[in-house]
mmCIF file of C-alpha atoms in Angstrom:
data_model
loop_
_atom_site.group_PDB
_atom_site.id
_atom_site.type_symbol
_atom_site.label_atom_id
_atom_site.label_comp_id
_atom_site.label_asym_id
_atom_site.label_seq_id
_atom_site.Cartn_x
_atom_site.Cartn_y
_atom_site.Cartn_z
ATOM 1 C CA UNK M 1 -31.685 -30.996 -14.592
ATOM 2 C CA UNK M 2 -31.241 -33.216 -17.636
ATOM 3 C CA UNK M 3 -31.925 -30.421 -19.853
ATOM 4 C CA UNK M 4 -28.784 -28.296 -18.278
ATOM 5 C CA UNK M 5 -25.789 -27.878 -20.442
ATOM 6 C CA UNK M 6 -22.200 -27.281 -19.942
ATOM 7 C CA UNK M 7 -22.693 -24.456 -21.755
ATOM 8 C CA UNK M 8 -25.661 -22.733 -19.175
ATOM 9 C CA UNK M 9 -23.496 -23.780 -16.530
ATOM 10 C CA UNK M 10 -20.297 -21.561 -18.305
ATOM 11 C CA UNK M 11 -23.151 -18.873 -19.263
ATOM 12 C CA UNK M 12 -24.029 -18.598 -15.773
ATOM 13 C CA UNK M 13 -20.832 -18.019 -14.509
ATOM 14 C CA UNK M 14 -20.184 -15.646 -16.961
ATOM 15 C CA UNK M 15 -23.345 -13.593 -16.382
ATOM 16 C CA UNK M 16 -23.009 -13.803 -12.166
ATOM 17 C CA UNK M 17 -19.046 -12.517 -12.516
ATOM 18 C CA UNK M 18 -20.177 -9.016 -15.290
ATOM 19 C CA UNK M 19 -23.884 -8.858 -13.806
ATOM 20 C CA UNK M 20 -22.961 -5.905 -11.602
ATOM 21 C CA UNK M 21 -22.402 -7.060 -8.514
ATOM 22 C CA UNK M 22 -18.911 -6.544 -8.332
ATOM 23 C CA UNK M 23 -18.011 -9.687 -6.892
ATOM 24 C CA UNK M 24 -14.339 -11.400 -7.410
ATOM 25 C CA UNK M 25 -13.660 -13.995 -10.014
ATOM 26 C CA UNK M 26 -12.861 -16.108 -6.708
ATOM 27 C CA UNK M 27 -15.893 -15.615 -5.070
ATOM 28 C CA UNK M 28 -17.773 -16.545 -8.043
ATOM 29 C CA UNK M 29 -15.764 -19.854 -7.919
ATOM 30 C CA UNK M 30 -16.353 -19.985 -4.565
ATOM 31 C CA UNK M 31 -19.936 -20.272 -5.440
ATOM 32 C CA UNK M 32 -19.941 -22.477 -8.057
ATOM 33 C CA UNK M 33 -18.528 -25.127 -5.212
ATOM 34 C CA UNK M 34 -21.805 -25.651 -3.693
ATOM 35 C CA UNK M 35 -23.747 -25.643 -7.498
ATOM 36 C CA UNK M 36 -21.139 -28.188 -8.639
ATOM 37 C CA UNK M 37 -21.772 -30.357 -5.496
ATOM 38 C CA UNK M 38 -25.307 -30.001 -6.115
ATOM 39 C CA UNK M 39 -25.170 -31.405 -9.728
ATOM 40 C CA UNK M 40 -22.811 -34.128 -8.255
ATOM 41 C CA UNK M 41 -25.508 -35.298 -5.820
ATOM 42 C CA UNK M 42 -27.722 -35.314 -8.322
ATOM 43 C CA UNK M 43 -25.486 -38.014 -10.386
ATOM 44 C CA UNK M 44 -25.256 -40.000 -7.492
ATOM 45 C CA UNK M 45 -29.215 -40.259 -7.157
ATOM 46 C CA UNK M 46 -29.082 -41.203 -10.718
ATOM 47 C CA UNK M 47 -31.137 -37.905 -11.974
ATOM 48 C CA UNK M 48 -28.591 -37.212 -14.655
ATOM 49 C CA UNK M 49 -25.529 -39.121 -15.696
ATOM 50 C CA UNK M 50 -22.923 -36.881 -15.841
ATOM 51 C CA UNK M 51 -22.072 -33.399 -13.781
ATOM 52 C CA UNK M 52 -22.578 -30.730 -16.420
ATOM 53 C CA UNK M 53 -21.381 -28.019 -13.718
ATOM 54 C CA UNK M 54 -17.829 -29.792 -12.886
ATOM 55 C CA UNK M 55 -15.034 -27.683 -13.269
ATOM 56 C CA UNK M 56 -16.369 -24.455 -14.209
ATOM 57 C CA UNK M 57 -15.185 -21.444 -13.040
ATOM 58 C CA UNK M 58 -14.478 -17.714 -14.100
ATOM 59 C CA UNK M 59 -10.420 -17.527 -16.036
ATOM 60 C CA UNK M 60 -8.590 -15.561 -13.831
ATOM 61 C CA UNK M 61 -5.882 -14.849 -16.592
ATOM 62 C CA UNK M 62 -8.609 -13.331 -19.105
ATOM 63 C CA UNK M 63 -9.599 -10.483 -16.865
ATOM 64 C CA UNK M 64 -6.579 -9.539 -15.018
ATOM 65 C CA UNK M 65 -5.616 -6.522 -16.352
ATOM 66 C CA UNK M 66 -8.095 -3.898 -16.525
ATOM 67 C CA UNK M 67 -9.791 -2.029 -19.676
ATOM 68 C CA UNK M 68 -9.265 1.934 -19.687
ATOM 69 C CA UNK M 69 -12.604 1.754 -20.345
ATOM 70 C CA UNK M 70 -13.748 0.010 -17.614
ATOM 71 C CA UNK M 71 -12.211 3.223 -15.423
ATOM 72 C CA UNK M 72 -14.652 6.076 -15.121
ATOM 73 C CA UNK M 73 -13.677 9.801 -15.399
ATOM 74 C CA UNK M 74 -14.146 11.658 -11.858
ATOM 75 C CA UNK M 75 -17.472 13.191 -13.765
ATOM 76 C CA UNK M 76 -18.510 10.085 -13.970
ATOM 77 C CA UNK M 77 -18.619 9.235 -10.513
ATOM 78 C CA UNK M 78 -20.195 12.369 -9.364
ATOM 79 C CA UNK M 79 -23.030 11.350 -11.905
ATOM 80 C CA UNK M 80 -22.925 7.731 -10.483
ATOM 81 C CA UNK M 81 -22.952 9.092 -6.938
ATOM 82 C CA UNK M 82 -25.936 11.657 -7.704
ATOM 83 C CA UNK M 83 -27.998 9.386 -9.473
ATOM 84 C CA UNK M 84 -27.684 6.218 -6.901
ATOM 85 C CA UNK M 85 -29.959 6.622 -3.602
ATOM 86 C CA UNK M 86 -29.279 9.153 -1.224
ATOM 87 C CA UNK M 87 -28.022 6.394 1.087
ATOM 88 C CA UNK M 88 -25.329 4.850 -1.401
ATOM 89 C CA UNK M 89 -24.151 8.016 -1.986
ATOM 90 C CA UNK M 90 -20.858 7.521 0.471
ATOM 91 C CA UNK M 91 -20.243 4.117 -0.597
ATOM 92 C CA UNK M 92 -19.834 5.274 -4.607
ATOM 93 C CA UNK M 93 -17.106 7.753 -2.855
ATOM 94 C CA UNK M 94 -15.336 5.328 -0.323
ATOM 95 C CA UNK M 95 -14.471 2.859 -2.718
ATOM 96 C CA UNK M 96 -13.692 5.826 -5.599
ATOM 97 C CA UNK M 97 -11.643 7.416 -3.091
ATOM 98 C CA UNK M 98 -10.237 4.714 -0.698
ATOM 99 C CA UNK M 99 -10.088 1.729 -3.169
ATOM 100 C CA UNK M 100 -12.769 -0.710 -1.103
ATOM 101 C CA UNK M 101 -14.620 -3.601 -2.155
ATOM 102 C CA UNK M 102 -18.377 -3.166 -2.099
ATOM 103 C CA UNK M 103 -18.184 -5.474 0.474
ATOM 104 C CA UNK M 104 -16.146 -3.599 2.620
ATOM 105 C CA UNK M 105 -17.709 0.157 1.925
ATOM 106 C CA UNK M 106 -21.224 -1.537 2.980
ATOM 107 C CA UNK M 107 -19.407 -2.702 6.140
ATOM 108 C CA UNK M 108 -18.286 0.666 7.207
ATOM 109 C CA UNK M 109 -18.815 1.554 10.875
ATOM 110 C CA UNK M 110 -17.691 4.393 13.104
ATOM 111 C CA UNK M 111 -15.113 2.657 13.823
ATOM 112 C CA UNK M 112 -13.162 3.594 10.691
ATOM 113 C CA UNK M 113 -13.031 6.555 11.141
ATOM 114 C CA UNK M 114 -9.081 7.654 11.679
ATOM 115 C CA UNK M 115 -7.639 11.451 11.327
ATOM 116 C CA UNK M 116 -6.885 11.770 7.640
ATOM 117 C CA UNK M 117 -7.574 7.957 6.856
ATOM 118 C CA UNK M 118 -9.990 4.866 7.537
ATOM 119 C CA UNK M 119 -9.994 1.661 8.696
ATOM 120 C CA UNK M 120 -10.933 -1.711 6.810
ATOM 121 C CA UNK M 121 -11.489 -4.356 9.014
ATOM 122 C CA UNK M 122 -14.926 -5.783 7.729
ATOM 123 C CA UNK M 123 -16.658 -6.907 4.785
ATOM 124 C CA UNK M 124 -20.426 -8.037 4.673
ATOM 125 C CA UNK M 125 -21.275 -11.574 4.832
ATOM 126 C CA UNK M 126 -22.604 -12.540 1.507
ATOM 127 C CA UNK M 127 -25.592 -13.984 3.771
ATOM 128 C CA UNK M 128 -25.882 -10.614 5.541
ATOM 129 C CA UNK M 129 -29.482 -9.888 4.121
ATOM 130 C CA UNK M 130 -30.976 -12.802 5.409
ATOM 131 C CA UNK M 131 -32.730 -12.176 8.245
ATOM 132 C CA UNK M 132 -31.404 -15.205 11.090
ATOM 133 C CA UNK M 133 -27.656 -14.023 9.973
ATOM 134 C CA UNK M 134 -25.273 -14.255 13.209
ATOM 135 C CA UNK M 135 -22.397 -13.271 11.272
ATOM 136 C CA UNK M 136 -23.469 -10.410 9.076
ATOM 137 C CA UNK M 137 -19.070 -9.136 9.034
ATOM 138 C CA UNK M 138 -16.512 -11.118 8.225
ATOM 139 C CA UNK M 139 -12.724 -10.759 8.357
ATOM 140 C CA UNK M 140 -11.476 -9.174 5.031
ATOM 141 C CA UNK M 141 -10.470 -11.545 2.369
ATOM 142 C CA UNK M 142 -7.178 -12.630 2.703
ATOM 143 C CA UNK M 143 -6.739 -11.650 6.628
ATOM 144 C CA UNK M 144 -6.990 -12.769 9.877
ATOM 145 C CA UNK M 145 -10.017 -10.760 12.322
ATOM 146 C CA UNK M 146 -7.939 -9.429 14.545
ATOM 147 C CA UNK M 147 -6.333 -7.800 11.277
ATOM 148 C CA UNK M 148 -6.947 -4.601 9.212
ATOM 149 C CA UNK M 149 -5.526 -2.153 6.602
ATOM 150 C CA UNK M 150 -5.666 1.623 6.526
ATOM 151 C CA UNK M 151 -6.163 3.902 3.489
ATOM 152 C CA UNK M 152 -5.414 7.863 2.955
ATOM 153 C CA UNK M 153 -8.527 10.183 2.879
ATOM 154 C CA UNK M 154 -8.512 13.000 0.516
ATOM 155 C CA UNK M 155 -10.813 15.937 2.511
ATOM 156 C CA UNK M 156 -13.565 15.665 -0.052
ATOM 157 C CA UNK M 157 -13.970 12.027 1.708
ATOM 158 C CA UNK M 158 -14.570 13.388 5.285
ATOM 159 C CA UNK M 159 -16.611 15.743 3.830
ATOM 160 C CA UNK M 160 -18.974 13.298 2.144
ATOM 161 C CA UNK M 161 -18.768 10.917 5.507
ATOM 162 C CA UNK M 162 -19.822 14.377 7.456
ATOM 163 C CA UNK M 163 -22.673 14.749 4.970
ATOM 164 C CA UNK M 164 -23.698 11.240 5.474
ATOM 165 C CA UNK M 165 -23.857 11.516 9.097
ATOM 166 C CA UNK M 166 -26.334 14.817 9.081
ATOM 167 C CA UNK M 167 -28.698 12.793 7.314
ATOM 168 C CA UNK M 168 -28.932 9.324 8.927
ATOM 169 C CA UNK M 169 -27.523 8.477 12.315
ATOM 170 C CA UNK M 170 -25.310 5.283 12.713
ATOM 171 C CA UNK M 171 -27.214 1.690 13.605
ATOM 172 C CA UNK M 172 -25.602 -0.511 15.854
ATOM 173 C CA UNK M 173 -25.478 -4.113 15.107
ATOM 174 C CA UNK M 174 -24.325 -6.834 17.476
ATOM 175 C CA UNK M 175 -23.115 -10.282 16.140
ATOM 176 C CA UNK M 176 -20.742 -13.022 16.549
ATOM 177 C CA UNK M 177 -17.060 -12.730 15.579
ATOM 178 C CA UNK M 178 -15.190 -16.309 14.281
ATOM 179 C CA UNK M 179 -13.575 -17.270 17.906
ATOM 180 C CA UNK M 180 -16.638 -16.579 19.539
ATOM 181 C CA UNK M 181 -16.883 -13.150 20.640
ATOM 182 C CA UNK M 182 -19.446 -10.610 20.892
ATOM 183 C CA UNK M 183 -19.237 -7.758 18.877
ATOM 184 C CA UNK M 184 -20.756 -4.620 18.324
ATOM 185 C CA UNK M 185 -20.793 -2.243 15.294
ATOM 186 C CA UNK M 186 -21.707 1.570 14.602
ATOM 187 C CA UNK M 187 -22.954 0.656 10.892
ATOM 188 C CA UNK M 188 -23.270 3.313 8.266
ATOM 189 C CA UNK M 189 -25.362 1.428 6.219
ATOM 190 C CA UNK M 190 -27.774 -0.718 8.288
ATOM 191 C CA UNK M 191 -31.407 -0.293 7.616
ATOM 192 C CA UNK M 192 -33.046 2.266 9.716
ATOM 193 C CA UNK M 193 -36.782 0.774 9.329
ATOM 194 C CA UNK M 194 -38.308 -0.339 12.447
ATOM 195 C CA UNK M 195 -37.735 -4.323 13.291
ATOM 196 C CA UNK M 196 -35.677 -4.726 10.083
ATOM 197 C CA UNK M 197 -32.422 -6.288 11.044
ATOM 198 C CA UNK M 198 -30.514 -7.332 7.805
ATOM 199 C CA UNK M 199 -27.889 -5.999 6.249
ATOM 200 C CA UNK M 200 -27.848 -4.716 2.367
ATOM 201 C CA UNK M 201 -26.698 -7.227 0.190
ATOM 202 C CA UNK M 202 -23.729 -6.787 -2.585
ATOM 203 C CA UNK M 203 -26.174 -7.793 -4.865
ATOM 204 C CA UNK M 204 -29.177 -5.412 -4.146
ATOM 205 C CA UNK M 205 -26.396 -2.709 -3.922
ATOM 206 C CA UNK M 206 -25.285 -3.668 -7.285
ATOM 207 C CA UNK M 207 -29.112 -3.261 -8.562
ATOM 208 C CA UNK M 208 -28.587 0.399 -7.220
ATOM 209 C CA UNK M 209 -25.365 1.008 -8.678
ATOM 210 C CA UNK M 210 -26.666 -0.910 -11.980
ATOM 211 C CA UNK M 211 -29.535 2.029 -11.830
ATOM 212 C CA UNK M 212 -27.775 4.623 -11.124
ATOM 213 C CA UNK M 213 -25.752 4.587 -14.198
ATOM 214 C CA UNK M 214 -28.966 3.819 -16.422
ATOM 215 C CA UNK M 215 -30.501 6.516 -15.113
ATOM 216 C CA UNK M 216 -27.200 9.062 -15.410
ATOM 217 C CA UNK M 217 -27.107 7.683 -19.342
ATOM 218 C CA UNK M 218 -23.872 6.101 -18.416
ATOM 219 C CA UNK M 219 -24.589 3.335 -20.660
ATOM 220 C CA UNK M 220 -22.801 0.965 -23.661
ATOM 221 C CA UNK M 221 -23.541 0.203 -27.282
ATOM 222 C CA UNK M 222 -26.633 -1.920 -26.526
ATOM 223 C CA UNK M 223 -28.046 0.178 -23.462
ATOM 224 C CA UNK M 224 -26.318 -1.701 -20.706
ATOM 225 C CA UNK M 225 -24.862 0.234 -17.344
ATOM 226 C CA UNK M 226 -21.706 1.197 -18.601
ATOM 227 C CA UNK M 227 -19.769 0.130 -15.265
ATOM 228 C CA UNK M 228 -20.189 -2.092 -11.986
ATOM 229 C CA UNK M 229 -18.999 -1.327 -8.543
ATOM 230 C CA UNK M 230 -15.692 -2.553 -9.430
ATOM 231 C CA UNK M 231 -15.038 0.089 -11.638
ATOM 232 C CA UNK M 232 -14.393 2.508 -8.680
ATOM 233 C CA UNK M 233 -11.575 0.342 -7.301
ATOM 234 C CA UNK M 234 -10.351 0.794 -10.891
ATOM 235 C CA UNK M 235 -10.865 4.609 -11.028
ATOM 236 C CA UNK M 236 -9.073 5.022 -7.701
ATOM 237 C CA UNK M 237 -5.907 2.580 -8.239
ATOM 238 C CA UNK M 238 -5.222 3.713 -12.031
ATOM 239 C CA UNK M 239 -5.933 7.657 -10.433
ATOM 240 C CA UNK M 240 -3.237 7.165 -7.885
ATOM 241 C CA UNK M 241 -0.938 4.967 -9.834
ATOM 242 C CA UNK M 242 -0.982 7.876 -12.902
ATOM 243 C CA UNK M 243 -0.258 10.134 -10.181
ATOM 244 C CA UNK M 244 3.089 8.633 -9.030
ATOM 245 C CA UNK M 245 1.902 7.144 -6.187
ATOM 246 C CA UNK M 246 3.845 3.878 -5.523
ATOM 247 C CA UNK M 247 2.365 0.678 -6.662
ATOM 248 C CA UNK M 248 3.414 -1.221 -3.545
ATOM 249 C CA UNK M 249 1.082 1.212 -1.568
ATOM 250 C CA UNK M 250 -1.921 1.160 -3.607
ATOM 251 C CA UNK M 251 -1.051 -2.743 -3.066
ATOM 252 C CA UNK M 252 -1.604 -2.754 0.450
ATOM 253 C CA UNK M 253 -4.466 -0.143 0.498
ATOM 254 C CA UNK M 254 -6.129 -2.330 -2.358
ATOM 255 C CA UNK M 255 -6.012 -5.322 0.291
ATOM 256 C CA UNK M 256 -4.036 -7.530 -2.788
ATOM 257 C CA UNK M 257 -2.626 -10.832 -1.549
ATOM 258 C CA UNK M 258 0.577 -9.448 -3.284
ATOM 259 C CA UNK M 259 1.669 -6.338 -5.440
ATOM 260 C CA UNK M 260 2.164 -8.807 -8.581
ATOM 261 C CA UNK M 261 -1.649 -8.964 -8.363
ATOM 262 C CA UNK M 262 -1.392 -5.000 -8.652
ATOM 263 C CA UNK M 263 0.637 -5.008 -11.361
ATOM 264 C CA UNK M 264 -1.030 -7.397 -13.024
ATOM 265 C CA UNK M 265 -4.367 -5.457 -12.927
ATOM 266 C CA UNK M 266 -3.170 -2.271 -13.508
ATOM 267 C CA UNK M 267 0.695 -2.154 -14.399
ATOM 268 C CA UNK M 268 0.291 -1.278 -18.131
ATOM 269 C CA UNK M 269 -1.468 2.186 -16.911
ATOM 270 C CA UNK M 270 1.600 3.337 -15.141
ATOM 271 C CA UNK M 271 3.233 6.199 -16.608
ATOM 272 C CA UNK M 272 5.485 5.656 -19.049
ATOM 273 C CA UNK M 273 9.193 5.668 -17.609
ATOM 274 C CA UNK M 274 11.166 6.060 -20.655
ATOM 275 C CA UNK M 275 12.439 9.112 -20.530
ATOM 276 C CA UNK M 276 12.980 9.618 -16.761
ATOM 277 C CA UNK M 277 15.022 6.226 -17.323
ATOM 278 C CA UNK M 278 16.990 6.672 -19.551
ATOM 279 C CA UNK M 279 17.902 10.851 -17.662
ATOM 280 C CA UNK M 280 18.765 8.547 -14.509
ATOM 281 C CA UNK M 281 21.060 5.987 -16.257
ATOM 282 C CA UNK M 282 23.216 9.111 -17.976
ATOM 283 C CA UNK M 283 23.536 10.859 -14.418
ATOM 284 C CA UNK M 284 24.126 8.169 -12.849
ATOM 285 C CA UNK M 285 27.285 6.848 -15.511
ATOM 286 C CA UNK M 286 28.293 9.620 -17.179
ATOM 287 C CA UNK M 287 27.909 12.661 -14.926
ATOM 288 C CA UNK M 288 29.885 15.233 -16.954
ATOM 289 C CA UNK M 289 28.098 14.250 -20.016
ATOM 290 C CA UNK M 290 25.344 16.023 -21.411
ATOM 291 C CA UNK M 291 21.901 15.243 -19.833
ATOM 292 C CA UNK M 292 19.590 12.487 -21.419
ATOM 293 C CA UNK M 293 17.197 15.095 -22.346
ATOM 294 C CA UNK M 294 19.495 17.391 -24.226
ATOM 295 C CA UNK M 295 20.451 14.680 -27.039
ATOM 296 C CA UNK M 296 21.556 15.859 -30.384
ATOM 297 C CA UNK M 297 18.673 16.521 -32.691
ATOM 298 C CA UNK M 298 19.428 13.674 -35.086
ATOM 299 C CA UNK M 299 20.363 11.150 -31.805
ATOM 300 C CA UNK M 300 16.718 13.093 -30.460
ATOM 301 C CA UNK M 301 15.032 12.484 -33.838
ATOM 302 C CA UNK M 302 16.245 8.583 -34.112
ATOM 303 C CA UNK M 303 15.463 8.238 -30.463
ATOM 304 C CA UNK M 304 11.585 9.372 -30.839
ATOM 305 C CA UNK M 305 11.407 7.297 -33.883
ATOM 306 C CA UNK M 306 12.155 3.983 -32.503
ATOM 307 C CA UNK M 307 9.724 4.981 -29.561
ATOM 308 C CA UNK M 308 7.276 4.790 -32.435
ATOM 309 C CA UNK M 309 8.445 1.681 -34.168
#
C-alpha cells in the first residue's frame, strides 16, 4: 500500500472506464467509493499516512460528447456480431438496434418481448456472476422497479431474437426483487450448463466483445479493439438522430436522466439545420417573397461563403 500513488489510483480509473467493459463514468465512481474507503481504513490503522485514492474519479465533462469514431458503420456490427460467440450474437444487435446498456441486453427475458418493440425493465447486478447472488436484476439506473421504458424494433431485430430462440431455449431464474418479492425471469442469456446458476458478467461480456473485434481486425493504431460495448449505444442514437428522429425520443429510449444528457453526447451529430432554418423563417415572415432556397446567385454565393468562414 505505501508504494501506491495518486497517479495508479488515476491510472486505474482510467483503464477500468476504456477497458471494454462498457461501464458508465458513474459506475466507475461508484466503485472507486468502496477502494477509496479501503485506502481510508488503511490510514486509520496507520499503514500509510495519507489516502492516495481520495477523490478520484472518471471527468464526466471530458467524455461527454461522443467521437465519430467511436460510432461503428452497420458493417461493422455485422462483423462484431459474427465474430463474438454464437450466444452474444443478439446482445451486439439489441443494444445496436434498441440503444441498451450491456447491462440491460444481458438482462433480457421473455418478458420484453412487445409487438414491434421491447421492454427494459432490468439490468444485471454487477455481482450477478457470483454464485450466492440473490439479486442477480436490478431496477434500471435512474428508475424505480416497478418502472420501465420501451424501445421501437426494426424487423431485422425480431428476426435475430427468433434466431436466438431456435438455438437455445430461455432459462428461468428466480430471485429477490428490492421490497421483497419473489420473482421469476425467462432469461435469454443465463447459462445453460448443468448446476451453473450465475449470470454473465459485464465484464466477461466485454472480454467477448473485446475479442470479437480483434478477431474481425476491427482494431486501432497500436492493435487495440477498435470499440467497446458502448459503441453500439453510439451507433444506434447518432443512426436515429441523423435520421430525423427526435432527440427527445432517443432520450427516453436511451434511459437518459434528461435529454440535455442526449444532447450533450450526441447533439453536434445532428443534421445540420441551416438551410431548413433559414426556408422556415422566410415562409413564415415573408410569405410572398421568394423562397429561402431560391436566393440571388450573388446573395447564394455570399451566403455559402460565410457558411465556410
Amino acid at each position: 500500500m505505501a508504494g501506491l500513488a495518486r497517479r495508479d489510483f488515476e491510472k486505474f480509473v482510467k483503464d477500468i472506464y476504456r477497458g471494454g467493459a462498457g461501464l458508465a463514468a458513474s459506475t466507475v465512481n461508484d466503485r472507486m467509493v468502496m477502494v477509496a474507503a479501503i485506502m481510508e481504513a488503511a490510514v486509520v490503522d496507520k499503514r500509510i499516512t495519507e489516502n492516495p485514492a481520495r477523490g478520484i474519479r472518471v471527468s464526466r465533462r471530458a467524455v461527454l460528447a461522443v467521437d465519430e469514431d467511436e460510432v461503428p458503420t452497420p458493417a461493422e456490427v455485422d462483423l462484431i456480431a459474427a465474430h463474438i460467440a454464437p450466444k452474444f450474437r443478439l446482445t451486439v444487435y439489441l443494444q445496436s438496434g434498441t440503444g441498451q446498456r450491456p447491462s440491460e441486453a444481458l438482462a433480457f427475458s421473455t418478458e420484453c418481448r412487445r409487438p414491434g418493440s421491447v421492454r427494459i425493465r432490468w439490468q444485471v447486478s454487477a455481482k450477478a456472476h457470483q454464485e450466492h447472488c440473490k439479486t442477480p436484476f436490478l431496477p434500471l439506473k435512474h428508475q424505480l422497479e416497478k418502472e420501465c421504458r420501451d424501445v421501437p424494433t426494426a424487423l431485422f431485430i425480431e428476426q435475430e431474437i427468433d434466431a436466438h430462440l431456435l438455438k437455445w431455449k430461455p432459462m428461468p431464474v428466480v430471485f429477490t426483487g428490492q421490497k421483497g418479492r419473489r420473482i421469476r425471469l425467462e432469461t435469454f442469456f443465463a447459462p445453460h450448463q448443468p448446476g451453473v446458476g450465475v449470470m454473465p458478467s459485464i465484464s466477461s461480456y466485454g472480454h467477448q466483445f473485446k475479442g470479437a473485434c480483434l478477431a474481425a481486425g476491427l482494431v486501432d493504431l497500436d492493435g487495440n479493439a477498435k470499440y467497446t460495448p458502448r459503441s453500439l449505444r453510439h451507433f444506434f442514437a447518432s443512426t436515429a438522430l441523423a435520421n430525423g428522429v427526435p432527440i427527445h425520443e432517443v432520450s427516453r429510449w436511451l434511459g437518459h436522466r434528461s435529454v440535455k444528457t442526449t444532447v450533450d453526447i450526441y447533439g453536434h451529430l445532428l443534421p445540420s439545420a441551416w438551410g431548413r432554418c433559414r426556408e422556415v423563417l422566410q415562409h413564415a415572415m415573408r410569405p410572398a417573397s421568394p423562397s429561402a432556397t431560391s436566393l440571388p446567385p450573388e446573395e447564394a454565393s455570399w451566403s455559402a461563403g460565410n457558411r465556410a468562414a
